[in-house]
Tab-separated table of C-alpha atoms in Angstrom:
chain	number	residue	atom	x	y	z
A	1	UNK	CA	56.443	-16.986	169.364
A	2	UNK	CA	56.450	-20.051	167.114
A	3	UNK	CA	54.055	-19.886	164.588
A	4	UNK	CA	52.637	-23.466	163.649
A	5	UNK	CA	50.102	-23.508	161.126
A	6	UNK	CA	49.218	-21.052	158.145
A	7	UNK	CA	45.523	-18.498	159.017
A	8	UNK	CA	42.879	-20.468	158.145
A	9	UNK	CA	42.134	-17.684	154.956
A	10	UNK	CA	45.039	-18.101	154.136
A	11	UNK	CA	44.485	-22.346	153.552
A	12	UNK	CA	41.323	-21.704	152.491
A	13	UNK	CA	42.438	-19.792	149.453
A	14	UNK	CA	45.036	-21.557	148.605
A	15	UNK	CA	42.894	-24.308	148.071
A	16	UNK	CA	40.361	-22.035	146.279
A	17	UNK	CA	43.006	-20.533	143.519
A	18	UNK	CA	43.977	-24.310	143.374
A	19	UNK	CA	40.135	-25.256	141.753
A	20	UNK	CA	39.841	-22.098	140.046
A	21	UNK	CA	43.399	-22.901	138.428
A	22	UNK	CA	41.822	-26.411	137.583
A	23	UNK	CA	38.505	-24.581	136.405
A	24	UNK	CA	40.475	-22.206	134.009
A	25	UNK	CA	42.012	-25.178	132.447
A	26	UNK	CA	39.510	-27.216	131.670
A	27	UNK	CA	37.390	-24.525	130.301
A	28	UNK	CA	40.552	-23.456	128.138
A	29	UNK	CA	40.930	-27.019	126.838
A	30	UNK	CA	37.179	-27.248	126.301
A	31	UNK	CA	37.582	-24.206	123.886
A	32	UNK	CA	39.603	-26.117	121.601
A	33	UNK	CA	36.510	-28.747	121.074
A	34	UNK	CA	34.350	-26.112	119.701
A	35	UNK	CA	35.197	-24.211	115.861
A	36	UNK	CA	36.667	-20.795	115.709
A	37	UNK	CA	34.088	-18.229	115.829
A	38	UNK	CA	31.396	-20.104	117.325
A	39	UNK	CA	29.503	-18.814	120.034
A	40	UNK	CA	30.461	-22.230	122.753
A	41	UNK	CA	33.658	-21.538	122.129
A	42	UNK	CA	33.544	-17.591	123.193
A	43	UNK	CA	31.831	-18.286	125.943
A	44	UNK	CA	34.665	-21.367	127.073
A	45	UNK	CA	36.610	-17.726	126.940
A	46	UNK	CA	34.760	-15.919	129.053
A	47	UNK	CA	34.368	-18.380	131.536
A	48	UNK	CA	38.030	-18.577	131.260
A	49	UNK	CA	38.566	-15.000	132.070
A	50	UNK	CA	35.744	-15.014	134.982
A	51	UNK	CA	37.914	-17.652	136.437
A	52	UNK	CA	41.166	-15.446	135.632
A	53	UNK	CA	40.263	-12.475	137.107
A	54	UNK	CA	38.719	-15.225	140.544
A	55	UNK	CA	42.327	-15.926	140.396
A	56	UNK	CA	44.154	-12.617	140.286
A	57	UNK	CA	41.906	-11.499	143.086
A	58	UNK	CA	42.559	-14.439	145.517
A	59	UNK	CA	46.117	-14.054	145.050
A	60	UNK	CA	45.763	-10.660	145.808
A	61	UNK	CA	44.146	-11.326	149.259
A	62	UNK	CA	46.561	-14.082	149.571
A	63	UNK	CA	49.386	-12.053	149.327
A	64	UNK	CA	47.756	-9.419	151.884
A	65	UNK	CA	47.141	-12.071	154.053
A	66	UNK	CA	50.938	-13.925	154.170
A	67	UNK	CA	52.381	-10.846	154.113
A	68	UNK	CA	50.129	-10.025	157.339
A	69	UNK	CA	50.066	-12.900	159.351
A	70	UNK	CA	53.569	-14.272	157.935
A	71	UNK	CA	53.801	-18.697	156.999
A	72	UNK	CA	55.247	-20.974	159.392
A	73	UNK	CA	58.774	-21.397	159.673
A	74	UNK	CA	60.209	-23.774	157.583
A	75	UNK	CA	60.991	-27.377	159.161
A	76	UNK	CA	63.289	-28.571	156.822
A	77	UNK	CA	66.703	-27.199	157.852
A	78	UNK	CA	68.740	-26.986	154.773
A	79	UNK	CA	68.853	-23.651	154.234
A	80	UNK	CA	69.113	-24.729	149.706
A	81	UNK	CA	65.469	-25.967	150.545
A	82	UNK	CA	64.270	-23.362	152.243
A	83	UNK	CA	65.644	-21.117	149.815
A	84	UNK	CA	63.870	-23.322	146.909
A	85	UNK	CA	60.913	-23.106	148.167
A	86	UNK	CA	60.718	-19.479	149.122
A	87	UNK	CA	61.414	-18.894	145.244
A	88	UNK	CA	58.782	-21.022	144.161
A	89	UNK	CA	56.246	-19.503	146.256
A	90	UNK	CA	56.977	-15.667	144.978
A	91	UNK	CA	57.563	-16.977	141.478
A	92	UNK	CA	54.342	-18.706	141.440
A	93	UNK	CA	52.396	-15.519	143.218
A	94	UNK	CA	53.821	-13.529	140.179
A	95	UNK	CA	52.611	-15.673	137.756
A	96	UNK	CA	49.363	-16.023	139.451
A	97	UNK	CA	49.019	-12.224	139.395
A	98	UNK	CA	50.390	-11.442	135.958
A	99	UNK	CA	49.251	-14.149	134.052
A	100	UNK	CA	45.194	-12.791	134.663
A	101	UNK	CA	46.664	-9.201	133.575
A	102	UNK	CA	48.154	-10.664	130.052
A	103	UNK	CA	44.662	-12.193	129.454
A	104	UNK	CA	42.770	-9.063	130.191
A	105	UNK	CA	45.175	-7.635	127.683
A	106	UNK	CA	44.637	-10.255	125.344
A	107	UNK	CA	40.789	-9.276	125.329
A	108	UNK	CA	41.676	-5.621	124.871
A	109	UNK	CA	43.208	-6.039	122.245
A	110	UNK	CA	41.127	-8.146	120.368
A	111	UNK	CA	38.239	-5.614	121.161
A	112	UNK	CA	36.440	-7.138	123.418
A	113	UNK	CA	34.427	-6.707	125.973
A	114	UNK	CA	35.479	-7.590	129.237
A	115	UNK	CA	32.836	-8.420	132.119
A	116	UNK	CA	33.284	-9.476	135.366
A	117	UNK	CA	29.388	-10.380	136.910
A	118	UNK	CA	28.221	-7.863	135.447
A	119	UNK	CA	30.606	-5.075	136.046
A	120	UNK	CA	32.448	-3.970	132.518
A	121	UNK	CA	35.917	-3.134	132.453
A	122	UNK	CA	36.983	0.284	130.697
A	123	UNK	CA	38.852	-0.231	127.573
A	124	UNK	CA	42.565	0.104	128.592
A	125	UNK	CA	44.330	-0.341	125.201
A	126	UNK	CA	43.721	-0.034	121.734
A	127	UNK	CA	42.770	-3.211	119.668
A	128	UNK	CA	45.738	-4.105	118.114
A	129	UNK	CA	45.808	-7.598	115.950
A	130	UNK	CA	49.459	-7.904	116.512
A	131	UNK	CA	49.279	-6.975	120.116
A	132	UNK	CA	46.762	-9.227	120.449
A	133	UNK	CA	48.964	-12.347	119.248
A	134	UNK	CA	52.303	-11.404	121.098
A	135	UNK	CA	49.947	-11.160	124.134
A	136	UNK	CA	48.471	-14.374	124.008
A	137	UNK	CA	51.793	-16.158	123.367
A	138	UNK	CA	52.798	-14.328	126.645
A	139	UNK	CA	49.439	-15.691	128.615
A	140	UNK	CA	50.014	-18.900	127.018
A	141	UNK	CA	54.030	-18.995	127.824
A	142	UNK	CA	53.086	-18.330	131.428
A	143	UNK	CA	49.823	-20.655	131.893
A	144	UNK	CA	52.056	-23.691	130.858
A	145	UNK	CA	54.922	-22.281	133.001
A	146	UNK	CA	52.830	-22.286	136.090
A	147	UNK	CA	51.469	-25.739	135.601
A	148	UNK	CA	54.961	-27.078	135.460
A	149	UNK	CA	55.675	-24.471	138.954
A	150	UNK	CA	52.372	-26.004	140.139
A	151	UNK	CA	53.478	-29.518	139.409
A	152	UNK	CA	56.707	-29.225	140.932
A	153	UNK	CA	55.064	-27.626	144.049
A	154	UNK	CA	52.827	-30.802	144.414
A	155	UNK	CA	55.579	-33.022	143.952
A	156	UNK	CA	57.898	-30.836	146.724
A	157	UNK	CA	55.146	-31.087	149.300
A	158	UNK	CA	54.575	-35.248	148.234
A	159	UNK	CA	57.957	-35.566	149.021
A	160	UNK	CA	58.587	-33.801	151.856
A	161	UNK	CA	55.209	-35.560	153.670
A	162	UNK	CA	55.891	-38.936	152.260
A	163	UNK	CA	60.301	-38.965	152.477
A	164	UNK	CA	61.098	-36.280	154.719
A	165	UNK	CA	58.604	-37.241	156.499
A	166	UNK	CA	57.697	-33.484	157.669
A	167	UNK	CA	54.575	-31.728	158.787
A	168	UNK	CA	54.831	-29.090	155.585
A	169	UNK	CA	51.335	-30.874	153.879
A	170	UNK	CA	49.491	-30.805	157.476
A	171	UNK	CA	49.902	-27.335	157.649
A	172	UNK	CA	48.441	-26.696	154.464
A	173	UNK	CA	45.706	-28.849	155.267
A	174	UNK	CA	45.108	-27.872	158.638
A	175	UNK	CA	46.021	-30.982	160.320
A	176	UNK	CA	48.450	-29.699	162.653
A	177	UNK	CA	48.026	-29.149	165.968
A	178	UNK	CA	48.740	-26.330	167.578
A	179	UNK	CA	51.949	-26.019	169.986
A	180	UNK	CA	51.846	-24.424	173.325
């Protein structure tokens, strides 16, 4: 059996880890409006890691759910595409999943507490200043990576809708119609 379109939960949170990736960022780059040390600016952090830890565990379900009930097969036929984009995808669920875990880490190890609606997490590591800074360059090395994967994913799907001239966009927006 063909398969045609992508499970609905599947589309759905794609597009969900798509606003909370948008979310995180503009809280992130909010942070940087308000001085070092004040409360706005810890709780632009937070917020950050609420939308983190949204993140990790959408991807997680995600992941469950592709791995479950599979993706569509491919309709562009050159096998250097398909094999693009299959790297892409995994590369970007890995960053999607690790990056949250870095930032949890980051926390840790500055000693802080980390809450996620009102559940605490246990302390997992001992606050290390040093730690602290090689972990955040690590978070921030793979935030920026992803919105360059992220961008480059746009632009793949652009193209293939709008040159190719494909059906790879309606899936992902549930525009396609089933086939018998």
């Amino acid at each position: 059996m063909s398969k045609a379109r992508y499970h609905p939960v599947s589309i759905f949170l794609h597009w969900f880890v798509f606003l909370l990736i948008i979310a995180a960022l503009i809280t992130i780059e909010l942070k940087g409006q308000f001085p070092k040390g004040s409360e706005a600016r810890d709780l632009c952090k937070s917020i950050h890691g609420v939308f983190g830890q949204l993140i990790f565990l959408a991807m997680a379900l995600r992941l469950i759910f592709r791995l479950t009930y599979g993706v569509p097969k491919p309709t562009n036929p050159k096998r250097v595409f398909i094999t693009l984009a299959q790297a892409m995808h995994w590369l970007m669920y890995a960053l999607l999943l690790i990056s949250p875990i870095f930032g949890i880490l980051y926390f840790q190890y500055g000693g802080k507490e980390i809450n996620f609606f009102g559940l605490v997490w246990p302390q997992l590591v001992t606050p290390n200043p040093e730690m602290k800074k090689l972990v955040e360059g690590i978070h921030e090395f793979l935030g920026n990576t992803l919105y360059f994967l992220i961008g480059a994913h746009a632009l793949a799907a652009l193209w293939q809708h709008y040159v190719v001239k494909d059906d790879t966009l309606c899936r992902m927006l549930n525009k396609v119609k089933a086939q018998a």
